[in-house]
Short mmCIF file of C-alpha atoms and ligand atoms in Angstrom, two decimals:
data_model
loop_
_atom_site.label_atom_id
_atom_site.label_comp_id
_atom_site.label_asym_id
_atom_site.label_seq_id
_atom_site.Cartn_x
_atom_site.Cartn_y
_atom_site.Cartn_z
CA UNK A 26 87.78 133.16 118.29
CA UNK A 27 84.96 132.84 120.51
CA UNK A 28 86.49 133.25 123.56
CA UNK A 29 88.62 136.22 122.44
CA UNK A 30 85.25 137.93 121.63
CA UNK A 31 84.04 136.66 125.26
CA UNK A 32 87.12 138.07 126.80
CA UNK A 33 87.38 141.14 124.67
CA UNK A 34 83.68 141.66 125.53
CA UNK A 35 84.25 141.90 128.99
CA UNK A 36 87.88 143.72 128.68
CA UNK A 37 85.37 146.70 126.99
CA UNK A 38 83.27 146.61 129.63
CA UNK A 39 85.76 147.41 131.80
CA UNK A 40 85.21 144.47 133.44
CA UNK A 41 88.34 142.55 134.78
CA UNK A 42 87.68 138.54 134.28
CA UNK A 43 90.02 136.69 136.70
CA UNK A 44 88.02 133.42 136.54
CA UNK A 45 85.90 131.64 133.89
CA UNK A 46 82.95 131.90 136.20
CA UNK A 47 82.72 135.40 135.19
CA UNK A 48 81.36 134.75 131.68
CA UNK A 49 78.62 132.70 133.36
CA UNK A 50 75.39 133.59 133.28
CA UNK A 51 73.54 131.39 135.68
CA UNK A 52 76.47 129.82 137.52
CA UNK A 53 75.62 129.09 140.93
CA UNK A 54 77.05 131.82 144.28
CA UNK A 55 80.45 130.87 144.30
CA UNK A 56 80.36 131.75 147.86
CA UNK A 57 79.90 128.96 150.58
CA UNK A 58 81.93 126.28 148.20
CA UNK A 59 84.51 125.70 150.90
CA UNK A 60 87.64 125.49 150.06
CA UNK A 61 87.51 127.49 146.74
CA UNK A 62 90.13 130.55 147.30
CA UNK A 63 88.62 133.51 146.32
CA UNK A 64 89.66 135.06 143.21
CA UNK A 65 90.53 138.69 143.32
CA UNK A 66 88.01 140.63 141.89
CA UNK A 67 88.12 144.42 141.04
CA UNK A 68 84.72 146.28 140.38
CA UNK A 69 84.28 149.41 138.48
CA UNK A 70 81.96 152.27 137.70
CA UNK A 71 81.05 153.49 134.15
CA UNK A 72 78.86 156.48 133.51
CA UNK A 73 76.10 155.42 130.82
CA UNK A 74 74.24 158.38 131.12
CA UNK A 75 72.86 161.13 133.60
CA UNK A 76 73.48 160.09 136.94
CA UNK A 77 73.68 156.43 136.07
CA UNK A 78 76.23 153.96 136.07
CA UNK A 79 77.20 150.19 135.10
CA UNK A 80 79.11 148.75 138.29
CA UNK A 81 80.52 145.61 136.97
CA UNK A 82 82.34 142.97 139.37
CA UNK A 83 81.40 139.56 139.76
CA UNK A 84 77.89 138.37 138.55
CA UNK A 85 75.42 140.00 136.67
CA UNK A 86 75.91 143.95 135.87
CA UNK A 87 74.32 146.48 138.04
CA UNK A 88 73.26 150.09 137.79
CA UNK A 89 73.34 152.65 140.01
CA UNK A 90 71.89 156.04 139.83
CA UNK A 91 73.57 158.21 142.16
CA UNK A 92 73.03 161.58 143.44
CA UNK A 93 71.91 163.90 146.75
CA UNK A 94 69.18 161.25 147.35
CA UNK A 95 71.03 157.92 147.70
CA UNK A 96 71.69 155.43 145.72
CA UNK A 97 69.48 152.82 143.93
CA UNK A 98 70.92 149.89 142.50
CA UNK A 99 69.41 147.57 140.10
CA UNK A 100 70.77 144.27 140.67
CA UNK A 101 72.92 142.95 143.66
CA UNK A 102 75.44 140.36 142.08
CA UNK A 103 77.06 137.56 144.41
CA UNK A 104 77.51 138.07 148.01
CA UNK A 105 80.62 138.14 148.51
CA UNK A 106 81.82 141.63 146.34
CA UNK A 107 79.01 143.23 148.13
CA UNK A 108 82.09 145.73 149.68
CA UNK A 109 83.80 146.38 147.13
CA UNK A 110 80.40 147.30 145.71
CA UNK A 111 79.90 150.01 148.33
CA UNK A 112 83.79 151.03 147.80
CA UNK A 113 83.41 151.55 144.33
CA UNK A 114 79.88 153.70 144.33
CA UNK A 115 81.81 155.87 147.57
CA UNK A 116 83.46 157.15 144.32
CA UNK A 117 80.63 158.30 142.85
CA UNK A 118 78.33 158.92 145.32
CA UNK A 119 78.31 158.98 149.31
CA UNK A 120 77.51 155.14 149.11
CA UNK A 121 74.37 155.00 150.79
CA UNK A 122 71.99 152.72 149.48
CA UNK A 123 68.37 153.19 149.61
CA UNK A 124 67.10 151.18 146.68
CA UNK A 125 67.47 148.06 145.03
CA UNK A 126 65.72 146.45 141.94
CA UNK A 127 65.82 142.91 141.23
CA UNK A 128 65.82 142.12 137.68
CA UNK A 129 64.95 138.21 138.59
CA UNK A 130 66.00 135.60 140.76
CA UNK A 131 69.28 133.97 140.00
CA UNK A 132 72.08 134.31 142.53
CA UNK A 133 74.37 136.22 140.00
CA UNK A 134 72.32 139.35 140.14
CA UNK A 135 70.15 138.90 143.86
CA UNK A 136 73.26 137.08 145.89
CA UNK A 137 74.03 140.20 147.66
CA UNK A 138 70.40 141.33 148.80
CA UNK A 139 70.79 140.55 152.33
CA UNK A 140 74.19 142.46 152.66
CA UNK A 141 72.32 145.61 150.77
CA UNK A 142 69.33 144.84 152.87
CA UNK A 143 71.34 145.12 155.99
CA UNK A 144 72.60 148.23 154.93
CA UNK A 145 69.07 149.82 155.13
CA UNK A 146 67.88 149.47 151.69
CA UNK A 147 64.32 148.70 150.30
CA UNK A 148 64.72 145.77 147.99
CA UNK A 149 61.75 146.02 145.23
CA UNK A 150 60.99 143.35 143.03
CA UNK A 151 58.03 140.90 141.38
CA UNK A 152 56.10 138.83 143.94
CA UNK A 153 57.33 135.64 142.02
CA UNK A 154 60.49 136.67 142.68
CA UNK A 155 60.12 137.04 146.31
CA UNK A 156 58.29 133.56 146.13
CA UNK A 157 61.70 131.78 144.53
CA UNK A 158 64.28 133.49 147.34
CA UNK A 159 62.38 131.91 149.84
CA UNK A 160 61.65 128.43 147.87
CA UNK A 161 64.96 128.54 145.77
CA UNK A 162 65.31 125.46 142.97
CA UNK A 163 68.25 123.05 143.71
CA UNK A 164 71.34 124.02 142.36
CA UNK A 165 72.27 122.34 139.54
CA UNK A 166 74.17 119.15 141.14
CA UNK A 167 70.97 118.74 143.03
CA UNK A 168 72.12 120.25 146.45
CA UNK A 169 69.47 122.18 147.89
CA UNK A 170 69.59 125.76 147.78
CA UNK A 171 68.96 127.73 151.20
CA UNK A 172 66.53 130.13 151.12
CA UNK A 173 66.77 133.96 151.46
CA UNK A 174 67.14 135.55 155.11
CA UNK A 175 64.53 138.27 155.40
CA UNK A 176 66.79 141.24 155.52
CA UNK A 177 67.35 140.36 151.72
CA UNK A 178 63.69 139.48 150.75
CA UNK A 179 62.06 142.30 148.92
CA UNK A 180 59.71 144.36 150.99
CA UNK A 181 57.66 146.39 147.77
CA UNK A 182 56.27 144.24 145.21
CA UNK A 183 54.38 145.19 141.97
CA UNK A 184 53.09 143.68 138.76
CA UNK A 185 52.31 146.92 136.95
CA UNK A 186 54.65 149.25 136.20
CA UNK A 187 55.84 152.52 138.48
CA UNK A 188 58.28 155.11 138.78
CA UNK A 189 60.15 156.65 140.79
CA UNK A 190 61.31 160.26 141.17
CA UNK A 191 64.85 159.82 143.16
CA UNK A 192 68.21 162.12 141.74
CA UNK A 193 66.02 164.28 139.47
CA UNK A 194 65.64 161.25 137.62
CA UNK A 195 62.68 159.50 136.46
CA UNK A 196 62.71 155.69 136.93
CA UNK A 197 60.77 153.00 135.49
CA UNK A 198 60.18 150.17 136.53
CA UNK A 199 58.45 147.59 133.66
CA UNK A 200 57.45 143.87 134.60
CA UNK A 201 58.19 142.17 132.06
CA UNK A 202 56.16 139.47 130.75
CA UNK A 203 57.62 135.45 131.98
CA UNK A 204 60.68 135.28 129.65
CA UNK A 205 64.03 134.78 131.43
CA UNK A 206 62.40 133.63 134.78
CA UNK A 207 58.50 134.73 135.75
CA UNK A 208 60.06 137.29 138.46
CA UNK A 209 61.08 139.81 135.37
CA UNK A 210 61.91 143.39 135.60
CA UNK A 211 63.53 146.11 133.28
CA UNK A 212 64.07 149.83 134.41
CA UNK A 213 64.31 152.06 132.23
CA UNK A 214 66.11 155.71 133.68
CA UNK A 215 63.70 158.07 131.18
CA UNK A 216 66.48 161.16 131.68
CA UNK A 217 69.88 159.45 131.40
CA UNK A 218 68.05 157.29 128.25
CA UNK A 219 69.20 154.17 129.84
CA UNK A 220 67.36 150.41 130.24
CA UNK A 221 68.57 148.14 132.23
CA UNK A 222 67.00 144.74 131.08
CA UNK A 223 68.69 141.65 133.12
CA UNK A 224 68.95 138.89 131.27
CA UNK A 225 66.25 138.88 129.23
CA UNK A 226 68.40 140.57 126.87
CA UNK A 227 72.13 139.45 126.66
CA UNK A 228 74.57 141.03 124.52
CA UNK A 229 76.98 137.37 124.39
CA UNK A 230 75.73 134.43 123.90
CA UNK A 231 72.00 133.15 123.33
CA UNK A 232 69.11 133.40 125.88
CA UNK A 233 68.43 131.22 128.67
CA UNK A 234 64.89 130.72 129.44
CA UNK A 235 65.17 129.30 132.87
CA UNK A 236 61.90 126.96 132.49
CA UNK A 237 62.41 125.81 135.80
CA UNK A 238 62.30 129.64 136.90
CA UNK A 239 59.18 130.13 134.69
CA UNK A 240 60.76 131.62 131.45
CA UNK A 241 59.22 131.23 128.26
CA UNK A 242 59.88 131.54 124.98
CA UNK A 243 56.65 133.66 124.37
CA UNK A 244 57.06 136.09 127.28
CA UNK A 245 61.16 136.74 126.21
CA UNK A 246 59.75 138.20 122.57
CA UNK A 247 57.10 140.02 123.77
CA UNK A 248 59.48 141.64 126.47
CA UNK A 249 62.25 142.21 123.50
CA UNK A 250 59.81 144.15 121.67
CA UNK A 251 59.26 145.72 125.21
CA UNK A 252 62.52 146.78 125.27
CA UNK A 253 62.53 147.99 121.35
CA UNK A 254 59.70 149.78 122.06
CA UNK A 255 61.03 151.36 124.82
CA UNK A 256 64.19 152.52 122.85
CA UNK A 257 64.99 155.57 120.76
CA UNK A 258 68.11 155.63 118.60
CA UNK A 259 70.42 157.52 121.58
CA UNK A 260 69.25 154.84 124.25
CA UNK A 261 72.23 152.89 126.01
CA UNK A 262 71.08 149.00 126.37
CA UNK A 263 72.69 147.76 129.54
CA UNK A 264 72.15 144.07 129.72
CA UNK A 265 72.57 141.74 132.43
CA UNK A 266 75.95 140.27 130.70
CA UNK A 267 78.02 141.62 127.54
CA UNK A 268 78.73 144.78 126.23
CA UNK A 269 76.37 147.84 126.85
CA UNK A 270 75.28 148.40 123.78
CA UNK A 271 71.90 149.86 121.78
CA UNK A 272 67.94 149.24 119.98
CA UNK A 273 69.64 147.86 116.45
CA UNK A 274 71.51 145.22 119.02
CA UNK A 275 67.84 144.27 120.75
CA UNK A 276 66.52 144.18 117.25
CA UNK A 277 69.27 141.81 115.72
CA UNK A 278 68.55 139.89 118.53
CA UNK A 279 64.81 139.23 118.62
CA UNK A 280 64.92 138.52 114.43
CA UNK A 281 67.56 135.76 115.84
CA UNK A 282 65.46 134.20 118.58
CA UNK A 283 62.78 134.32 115.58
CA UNK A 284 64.35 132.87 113.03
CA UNK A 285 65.88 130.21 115.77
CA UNK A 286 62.30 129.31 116.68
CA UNK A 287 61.01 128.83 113.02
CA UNK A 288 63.68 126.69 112.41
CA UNK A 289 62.82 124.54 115.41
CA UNK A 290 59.41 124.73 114.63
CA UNK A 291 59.80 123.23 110.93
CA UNK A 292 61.72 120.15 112.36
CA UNK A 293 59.06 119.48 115.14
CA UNK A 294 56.55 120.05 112.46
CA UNK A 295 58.38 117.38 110.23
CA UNK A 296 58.50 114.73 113.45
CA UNK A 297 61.93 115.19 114.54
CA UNK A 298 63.11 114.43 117.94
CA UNK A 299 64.87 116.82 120.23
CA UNK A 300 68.49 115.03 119.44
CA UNK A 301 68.09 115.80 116.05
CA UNK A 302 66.91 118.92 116.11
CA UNK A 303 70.20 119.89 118.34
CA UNK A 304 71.95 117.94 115.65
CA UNK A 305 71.22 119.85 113.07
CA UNK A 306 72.71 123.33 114.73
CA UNK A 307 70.11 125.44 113.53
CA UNK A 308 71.76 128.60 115.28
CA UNK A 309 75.05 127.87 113.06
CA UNK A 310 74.67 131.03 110.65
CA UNK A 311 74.32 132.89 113.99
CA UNK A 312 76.79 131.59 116.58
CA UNK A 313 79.98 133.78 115.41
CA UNK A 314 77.56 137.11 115.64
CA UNK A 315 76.06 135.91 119.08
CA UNK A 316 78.98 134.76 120.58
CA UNK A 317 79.60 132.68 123.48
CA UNK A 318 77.93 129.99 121.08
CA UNK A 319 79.21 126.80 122.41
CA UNK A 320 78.16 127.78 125.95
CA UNK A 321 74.53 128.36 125.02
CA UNK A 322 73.46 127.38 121.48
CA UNK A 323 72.13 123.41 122.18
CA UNK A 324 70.62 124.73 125.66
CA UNK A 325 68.44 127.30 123.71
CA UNK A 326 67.53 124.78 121.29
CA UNK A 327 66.61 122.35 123.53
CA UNK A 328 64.59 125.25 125.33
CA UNK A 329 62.72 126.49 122.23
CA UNK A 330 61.82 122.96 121.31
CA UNK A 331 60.56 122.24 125.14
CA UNK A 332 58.33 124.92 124.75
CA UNK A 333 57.20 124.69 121.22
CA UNK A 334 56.79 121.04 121.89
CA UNK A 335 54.16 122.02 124.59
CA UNK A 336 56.25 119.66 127.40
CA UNK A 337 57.32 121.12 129.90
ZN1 ZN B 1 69.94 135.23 134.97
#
């Protein structure tokens, strides 16, 4: 059941999943793992709104506004659809990419910044960001991860918010507080009523705060309430993986992560040990709404207790 809603999920998105990696959220660049053929990928364009679109391939979704001015992504995905990338937005725009916005660091969404970046485009994202591309974590069977070339590095940085005027389109760009990573970003395309948030909101399965990236449990609520706060009742939610979908979704989401962390809270409270409190499933009444449960449940547990527990 949970995997038909993962692959119906994606199927709606228009997205076409050849390979389990594509319902992963943080799995490492599939690129550079010799031997590996690649699997045939197709990306494709939907219009959410205005002169924005989700481009969804392999990694983490992008947008693209389009129009007489050039193109500005947000997000990059993995290397090696870069492309097919540019083939896809040549059928919506004339391709050319000027802009791109990193939502955070993981390779899913930032793996094809030095092909956009060779392209001609400024790459904009949070100085912590930039700070992780060059001094990446190891992947997660240890090997060292190389670092970004500087064609892919981003060259404007900010911690407040701006906006942009590009496509008669007004774009915002909102750091988010450390949730997901502490390199956040959502934009939010005022016109078209469309927010991109990354992965700090997910429409399938549960969050991943990425401790080692500096996420936090803290920072992701505050930046869901961002988001809601942000919203109207018209706004498309386009989040980094799942289904695009809308405020009530955000809403449903942050009362989960809520009542997830009282839970935990109660059972750290009452002395219990991480293993238990894993044990005890306290996402069950949620996992068939969230779905993607089995994938993500016990890490967000053991995430919310890390924090709550004050270890890090
Ligand atoms: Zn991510």
């Amino acid at each position: 059941m949970r995997l038909t809603s993962i692959v119906g999920a994606a199927a709606a998105a228009g997205v076409l999943v050849l390979a389990p990696s594509g319902a992963r959220a943080q799995a490492p660049a599939p690129a550079g793992q010799g031997g590996q053929p690649q699997q045939e990928v197709k990306v494709t364009t939907t219009k959410l709104g205005g002169n924005v679109y989700a481009v969804d391939g392999q990694g983490g979704r992008i947008e693209a506004l389009v129009g007489p001015d050039g193109v500005l992504l947000v997000d990059t995905q993995f290397p090696q659809v870069s492309d097919k990338i540019v083939a896809a937005l040549k059928g919506i725009s004339d391709g050319r990419v000027r802009i791109v916005v990193n939502t955070h660091v993981h390779g899913d969404h930032t793996g094809g910044n030095e092909n956009f970046g060779k392209l001609g485009a400024v790459i904009m994202a949070r100085p912590n960001l930039r700070k992780r591309l060059l001094n990446p974590n190891p992947g997660a069977n240890g090997q060292p991860t190389p670092p970004t070339a500087a064609v892919g590095l981003p060259v404007v940085t900010y911690d407040q918010p701006m906006t942009l005027q590009l496509n008669g389109e007004e774009v915002r760009i909102l750091p988010l507080a450390p949730s997901h990573t502490d390199g956040d970003t959502a934009v939010y395309f005022v016109n078209a009523d469309v927010l991109a948030t990354g992965d700090v909101f997910r429409a399938v399965g549960y969050p991943n705060i990425d401790r080692a990236n500096g996420g936090t449990l803290a920072g992701l609520l505050q930046s869901l309430n961002t988001f809601i706060d942000v919203s109207g009742p018209n706004t498309k939610v386009s989040p980094g993986h799942g289904d695009v979908t809308n405020e009530a979704a955000v809403v449903a989401h942050r009362d989960m992560v809520i009542a997830v962390r009282d839970r935990v809270q109660k059972q750290i409270t009452e002395g219990k040990t991480v293993e238990q409190v894993v044990a005890s499933k306290p996402t069950a009444d949620f996992d068939a709404r969230v779905g993607n449960a089995m994938a993500s449940a016990d890490r967000f547990v053991q995430q919310v207790y890390a924090e709550l527990r004050g270890g890090r």
